Short mmCIF file of C-alpha atoms in Angstrom, two decimals:
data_model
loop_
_atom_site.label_atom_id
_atom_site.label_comp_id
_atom_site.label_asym_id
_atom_site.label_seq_id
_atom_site.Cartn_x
_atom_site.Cartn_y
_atom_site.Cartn_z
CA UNK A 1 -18.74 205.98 7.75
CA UNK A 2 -16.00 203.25 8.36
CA UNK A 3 -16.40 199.56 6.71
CA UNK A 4 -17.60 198.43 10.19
CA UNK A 5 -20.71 200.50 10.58
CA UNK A 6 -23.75 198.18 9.55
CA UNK A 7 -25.76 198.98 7.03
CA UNK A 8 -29.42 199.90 7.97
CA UNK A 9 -30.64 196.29 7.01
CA UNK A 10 -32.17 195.52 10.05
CA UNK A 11 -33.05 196.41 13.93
CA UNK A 12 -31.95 194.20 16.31
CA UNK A 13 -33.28 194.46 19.89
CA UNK A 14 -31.40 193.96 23.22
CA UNK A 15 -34.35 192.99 25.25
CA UNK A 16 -32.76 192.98 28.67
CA UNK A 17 -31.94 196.84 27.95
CA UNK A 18 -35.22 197.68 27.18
CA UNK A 19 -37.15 199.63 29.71
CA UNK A 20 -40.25 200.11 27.68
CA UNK A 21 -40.05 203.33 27.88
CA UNK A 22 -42.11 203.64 24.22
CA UNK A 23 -40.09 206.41 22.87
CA UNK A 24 -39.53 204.37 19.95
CA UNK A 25 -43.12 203.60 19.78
CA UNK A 26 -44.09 207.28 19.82
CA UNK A 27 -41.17 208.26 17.65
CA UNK A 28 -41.68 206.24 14.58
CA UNK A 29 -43.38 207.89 11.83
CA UNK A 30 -44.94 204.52 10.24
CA UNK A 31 -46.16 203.32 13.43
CA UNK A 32 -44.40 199.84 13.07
CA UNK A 33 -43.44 199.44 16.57
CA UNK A 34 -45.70 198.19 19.38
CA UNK A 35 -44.32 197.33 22.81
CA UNK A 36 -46.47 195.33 25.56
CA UNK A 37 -45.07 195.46 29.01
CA UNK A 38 -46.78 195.86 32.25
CA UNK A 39 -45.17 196.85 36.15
CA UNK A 40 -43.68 194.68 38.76
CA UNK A 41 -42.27 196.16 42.29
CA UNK A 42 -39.23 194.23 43.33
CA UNK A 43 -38.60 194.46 47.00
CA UNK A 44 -34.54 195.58 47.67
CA UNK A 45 -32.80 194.49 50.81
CA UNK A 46 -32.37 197.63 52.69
CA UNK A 47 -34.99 199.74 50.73
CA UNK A 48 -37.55 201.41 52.74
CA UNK A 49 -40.51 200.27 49.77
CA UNK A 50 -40.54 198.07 46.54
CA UNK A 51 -39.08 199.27 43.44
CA UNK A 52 -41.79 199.14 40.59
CA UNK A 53 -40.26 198.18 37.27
CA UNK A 54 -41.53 197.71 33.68
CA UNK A 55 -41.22 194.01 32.42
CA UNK A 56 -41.24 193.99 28.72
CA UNK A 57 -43.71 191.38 27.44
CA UNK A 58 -43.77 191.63 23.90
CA UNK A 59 -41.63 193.92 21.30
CA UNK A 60 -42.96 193.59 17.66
CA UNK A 61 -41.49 195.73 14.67
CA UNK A 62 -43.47 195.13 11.46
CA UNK A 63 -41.36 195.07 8.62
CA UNK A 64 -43.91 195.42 6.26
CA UNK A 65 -44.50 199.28 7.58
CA UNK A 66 -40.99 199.91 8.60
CA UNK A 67 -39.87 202.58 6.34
CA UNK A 68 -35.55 202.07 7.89
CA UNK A 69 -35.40 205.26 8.98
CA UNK A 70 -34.08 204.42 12.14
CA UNK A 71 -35.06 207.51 14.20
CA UNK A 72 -36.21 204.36 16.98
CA UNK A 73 -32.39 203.60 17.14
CA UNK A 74 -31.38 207.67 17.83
CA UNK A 75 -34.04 207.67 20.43
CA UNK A 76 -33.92 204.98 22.30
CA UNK A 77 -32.37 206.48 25.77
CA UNK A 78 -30.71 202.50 27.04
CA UNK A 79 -29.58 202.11 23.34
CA UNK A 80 -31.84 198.66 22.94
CA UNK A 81 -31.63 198.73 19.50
CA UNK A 82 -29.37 198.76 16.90
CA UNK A 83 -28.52 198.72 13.22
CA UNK A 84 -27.28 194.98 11.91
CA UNK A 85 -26.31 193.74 7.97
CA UNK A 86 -28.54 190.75 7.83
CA UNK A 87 -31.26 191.55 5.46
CA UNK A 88 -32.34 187.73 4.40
CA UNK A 89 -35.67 187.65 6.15
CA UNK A 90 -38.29 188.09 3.35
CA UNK A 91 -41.11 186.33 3.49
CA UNK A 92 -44.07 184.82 1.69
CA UNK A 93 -47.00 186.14 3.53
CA UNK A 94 -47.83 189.92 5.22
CA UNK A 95 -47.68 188.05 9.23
CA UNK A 96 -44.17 186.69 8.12
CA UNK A 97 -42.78 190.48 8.31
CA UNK A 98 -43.57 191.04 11.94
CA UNK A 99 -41.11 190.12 14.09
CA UNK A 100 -41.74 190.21 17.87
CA UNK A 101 -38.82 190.02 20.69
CA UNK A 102 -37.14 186.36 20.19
CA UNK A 103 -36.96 187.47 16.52
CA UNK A 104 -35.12 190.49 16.90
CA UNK A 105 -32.94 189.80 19.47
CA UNK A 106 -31.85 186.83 17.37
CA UNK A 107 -30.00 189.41 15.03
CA UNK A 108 -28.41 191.30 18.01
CA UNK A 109 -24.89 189.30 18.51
CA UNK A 110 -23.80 188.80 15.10
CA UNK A 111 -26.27 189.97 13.21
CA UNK A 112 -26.76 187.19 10.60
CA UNK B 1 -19.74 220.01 1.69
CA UNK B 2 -22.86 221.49 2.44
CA UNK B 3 -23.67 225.45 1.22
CA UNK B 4 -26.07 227.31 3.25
CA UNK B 5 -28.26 230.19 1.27
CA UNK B 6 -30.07 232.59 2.79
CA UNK B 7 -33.41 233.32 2.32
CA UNK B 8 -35.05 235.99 1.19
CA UNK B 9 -38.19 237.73 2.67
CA UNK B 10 -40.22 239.36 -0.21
CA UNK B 11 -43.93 240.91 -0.70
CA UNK B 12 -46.11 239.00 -3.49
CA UNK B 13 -46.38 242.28 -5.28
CA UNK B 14 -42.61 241.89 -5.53
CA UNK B 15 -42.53 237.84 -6.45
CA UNK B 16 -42.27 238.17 -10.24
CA UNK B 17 -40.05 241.09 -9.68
CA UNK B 18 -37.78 239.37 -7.50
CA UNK B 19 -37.72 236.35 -9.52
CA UNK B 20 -36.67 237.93 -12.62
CA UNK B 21 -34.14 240.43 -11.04
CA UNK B 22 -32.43 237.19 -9.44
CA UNK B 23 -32.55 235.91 -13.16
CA UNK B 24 -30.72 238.90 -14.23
CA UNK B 25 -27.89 238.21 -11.82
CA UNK B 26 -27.26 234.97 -13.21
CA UNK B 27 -29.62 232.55 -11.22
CA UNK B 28 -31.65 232.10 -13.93
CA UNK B 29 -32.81 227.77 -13.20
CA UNK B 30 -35.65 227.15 -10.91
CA UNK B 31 -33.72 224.33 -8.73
CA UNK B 32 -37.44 223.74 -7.23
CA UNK B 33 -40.65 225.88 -5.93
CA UNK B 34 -42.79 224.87 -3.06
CA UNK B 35 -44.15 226.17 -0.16
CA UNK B 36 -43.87 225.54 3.61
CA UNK B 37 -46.52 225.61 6.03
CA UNK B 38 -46.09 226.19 9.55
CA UNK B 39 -49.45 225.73 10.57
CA UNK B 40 -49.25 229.61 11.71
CA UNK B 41 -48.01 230.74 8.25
CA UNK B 42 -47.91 229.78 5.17
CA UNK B 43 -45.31 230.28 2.52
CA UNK B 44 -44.02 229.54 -0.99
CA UNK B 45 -40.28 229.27 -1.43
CA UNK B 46 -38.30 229.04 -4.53
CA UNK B 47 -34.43 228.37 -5.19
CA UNK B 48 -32.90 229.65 -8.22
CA UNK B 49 -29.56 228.56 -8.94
CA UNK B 50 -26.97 229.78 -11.54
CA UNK B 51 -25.52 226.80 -13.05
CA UNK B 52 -23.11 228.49 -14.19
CA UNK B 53 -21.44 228.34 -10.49
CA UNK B 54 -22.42 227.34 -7.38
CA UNK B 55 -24.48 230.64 -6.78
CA UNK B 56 -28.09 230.25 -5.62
CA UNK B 57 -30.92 232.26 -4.10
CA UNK B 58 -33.62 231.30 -2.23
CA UNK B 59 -36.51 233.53 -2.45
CA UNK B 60 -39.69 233.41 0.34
CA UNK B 61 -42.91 235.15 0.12
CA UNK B 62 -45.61 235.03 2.83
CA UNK B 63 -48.97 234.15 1.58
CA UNK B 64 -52.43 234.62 3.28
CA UNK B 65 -53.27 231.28 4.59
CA UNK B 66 -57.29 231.61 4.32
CA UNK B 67 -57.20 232.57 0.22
CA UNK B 68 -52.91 232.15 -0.77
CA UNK B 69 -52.34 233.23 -4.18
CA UNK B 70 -49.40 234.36 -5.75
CA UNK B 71 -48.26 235.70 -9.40
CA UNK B 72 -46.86 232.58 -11.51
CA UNK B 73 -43.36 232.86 -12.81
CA UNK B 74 -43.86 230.39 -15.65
CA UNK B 75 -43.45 232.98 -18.08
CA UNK B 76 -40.11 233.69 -17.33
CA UNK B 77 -39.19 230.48 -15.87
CA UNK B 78 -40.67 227.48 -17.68
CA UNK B 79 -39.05 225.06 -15.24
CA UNK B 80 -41.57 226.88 -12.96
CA UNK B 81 -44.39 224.68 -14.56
CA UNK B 82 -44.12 221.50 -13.32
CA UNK B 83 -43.48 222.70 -9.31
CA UNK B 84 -46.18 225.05 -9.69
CA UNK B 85 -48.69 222.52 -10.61
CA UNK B 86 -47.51 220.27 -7.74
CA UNK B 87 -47.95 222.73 -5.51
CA UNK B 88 -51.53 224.34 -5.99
CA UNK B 89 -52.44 220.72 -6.08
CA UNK B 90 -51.01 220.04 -2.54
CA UNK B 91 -51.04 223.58 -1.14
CA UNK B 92 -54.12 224.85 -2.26
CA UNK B 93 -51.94 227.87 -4.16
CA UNK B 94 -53.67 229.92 -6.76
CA UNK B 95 -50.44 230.75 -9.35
CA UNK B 96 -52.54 233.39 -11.12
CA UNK B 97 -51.59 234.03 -14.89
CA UNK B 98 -50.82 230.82 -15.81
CA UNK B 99 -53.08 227.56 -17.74
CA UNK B 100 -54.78 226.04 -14.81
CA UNK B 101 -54.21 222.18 -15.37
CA UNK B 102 -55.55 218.74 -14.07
CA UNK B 103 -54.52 217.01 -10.65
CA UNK B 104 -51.82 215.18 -10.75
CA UNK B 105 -52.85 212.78 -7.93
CA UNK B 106 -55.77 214.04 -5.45
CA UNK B 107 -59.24 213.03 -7.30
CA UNK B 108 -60.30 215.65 -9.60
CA UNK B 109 -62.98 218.61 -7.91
CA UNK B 110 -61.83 216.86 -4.14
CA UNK B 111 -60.90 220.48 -3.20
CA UNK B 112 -58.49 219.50 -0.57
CA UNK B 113 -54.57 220.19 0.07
CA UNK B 114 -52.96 217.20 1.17
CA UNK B 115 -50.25 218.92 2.54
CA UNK B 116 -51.88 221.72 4.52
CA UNK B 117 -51.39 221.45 8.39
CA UNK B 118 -55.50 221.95 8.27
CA UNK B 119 -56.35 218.64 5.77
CA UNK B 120 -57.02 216.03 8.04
CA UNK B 121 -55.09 212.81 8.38
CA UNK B 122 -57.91 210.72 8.01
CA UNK B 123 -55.59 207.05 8.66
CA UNK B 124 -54.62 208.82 11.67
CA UNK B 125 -56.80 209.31 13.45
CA UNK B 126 -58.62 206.06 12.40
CA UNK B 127 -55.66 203.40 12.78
CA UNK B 128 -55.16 203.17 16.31
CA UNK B 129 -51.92 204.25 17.52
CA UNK B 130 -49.37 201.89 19.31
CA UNK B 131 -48.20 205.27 21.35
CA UNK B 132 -51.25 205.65 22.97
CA UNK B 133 -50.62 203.12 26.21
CA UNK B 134 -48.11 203.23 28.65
CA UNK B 135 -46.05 200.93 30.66
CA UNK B 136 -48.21 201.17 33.77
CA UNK B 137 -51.75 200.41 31.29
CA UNK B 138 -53.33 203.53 32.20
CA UNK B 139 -54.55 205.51 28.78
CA UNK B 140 -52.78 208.71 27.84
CA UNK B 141 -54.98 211.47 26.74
CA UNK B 142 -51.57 212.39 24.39
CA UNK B 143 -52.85 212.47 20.67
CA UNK B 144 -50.15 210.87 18.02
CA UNK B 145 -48.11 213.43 16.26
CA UNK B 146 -49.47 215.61 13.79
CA UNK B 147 -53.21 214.87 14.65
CA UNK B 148 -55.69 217.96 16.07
CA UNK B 149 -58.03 217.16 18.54
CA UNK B 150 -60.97 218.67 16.72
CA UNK B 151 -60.77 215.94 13.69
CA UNK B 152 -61.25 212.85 16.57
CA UNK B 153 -64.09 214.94 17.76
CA UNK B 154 -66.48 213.97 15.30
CA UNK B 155 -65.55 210.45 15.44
#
């Protein structure tokens, strides 16, 4: 492991990778993850019928229940989430450990 | 660097045995003892090391999953005791020839094996699982990992 590997602190989510797919949500042992997305068909120029797509509504990861294994990170097929250092996000109160998609994609750039 | 041992198939008529002739060689430190079940089989595994060197054998034995019991080695191997204990209390294992002690952590006279494929993940099946919907909304019959149909049955 080289100095620039992050540690597993916590997940960051790329949201406009996300396909909601919900391997992650199936994969994770602790159940932590919950994904809310529903379809949209977008109509191509040329294509003979709409495309239907998943829109991701909502991505939550509970802290509280995470257990850092990271087996969401090794699954995830568009690589949507990754590993970052920050790890300063305790909080006072059980709600205060879920974080849902603006959260999360807040650590994704720098992670801090 | 990672060593790979092999593992040994044995009869339980030939546990003790085995265990003691491994002794002899030098392996003569129970590393750990537990068993393994597969949901088709299950079986109790121990891994003797010499400390002496980096030697090690790992010794298997088949038990029969409806009434597994097996000879205890805690005669000859008093490190034996402790993994023994844990694992009639989460197997279900009968060691025969040995004190019969307390449980560690399942309530006292429960009777079940928290680690048998067959004990039934009660949170489970009653915490609803985020897996179960799909992109499109439509329900998936799919069960979450690890859960049998027959204990949502009952429900």
């Amino acid at each position: 492991m080289s100095d620039s590997t992050p540690q597993r602190n916590v997940i960051a989510l790329l949201p406009e990778a996300c396909t909601s797919c919900m391997v992650c949500v199936r994969e994770c042992p602790s159940w932590c993850i919950s994904v809310e997305s529903h379809v949209e068909e977008v109509s191509e120029e040329g294509a003979r019928r709409p495309r239907t797509v998943n829109v991701l509504d909502e991505f939550t990861i509970d802290y509280g229940l995470c257990m850092y294994c990271g087996i969401c990170i090794e699954t995830c097929p568009f690589d949507a989430l990754a590993w970052r250092d920050s790890f300063d996000y305790s909080s006072g109160d059980r709600q205060g450990l879920r974080q849902d998609a603006v959260d999360l994609s807040r650590w994704w750039p720098t992670g801090s | 660097m990672t060593q790979t041992t092999a593992i040994i198939d044995i009869a339980a008529d030939e546990w003790v045995a085995t265990c003691t002739a491994s002794a002899a060689r030098g392996c003569d430190v129970v590393d750990w003892l537990t068993a393994v079940d597969t949901a088709e089989s299950l079986f109790v595994v121990v891994h003797l090391v010499d400390p002496g060197s980096s030697r090690s054998e790992m010794l298997r034995c088949e038990l029969n999953s409806e009434r597994p019991e097996i000879a205890s080695i805690t005669s000859w191997f008093p490190g034996a005791d402790w993994h023994e204990r844990e694992t009639h209390e989460m197997f279900g294992i009968d060691f025969l020839g040995r004190s019969q002690t307390n449980a560690l952590l399942t309530r006292a006279g429960d009777g079940s094996s928290p680690l048998r494929k067959t004990t039934p993940l009660d949170a489970r099946v009653r915490t609803p699982w985020p897996g179960q919907k799909s992109a499109t909304g439509r329900r998936r019959q799919k069960l979450p990992p690890g859960v049998r149909a027959e204990w949502t049955r009952d429900e």
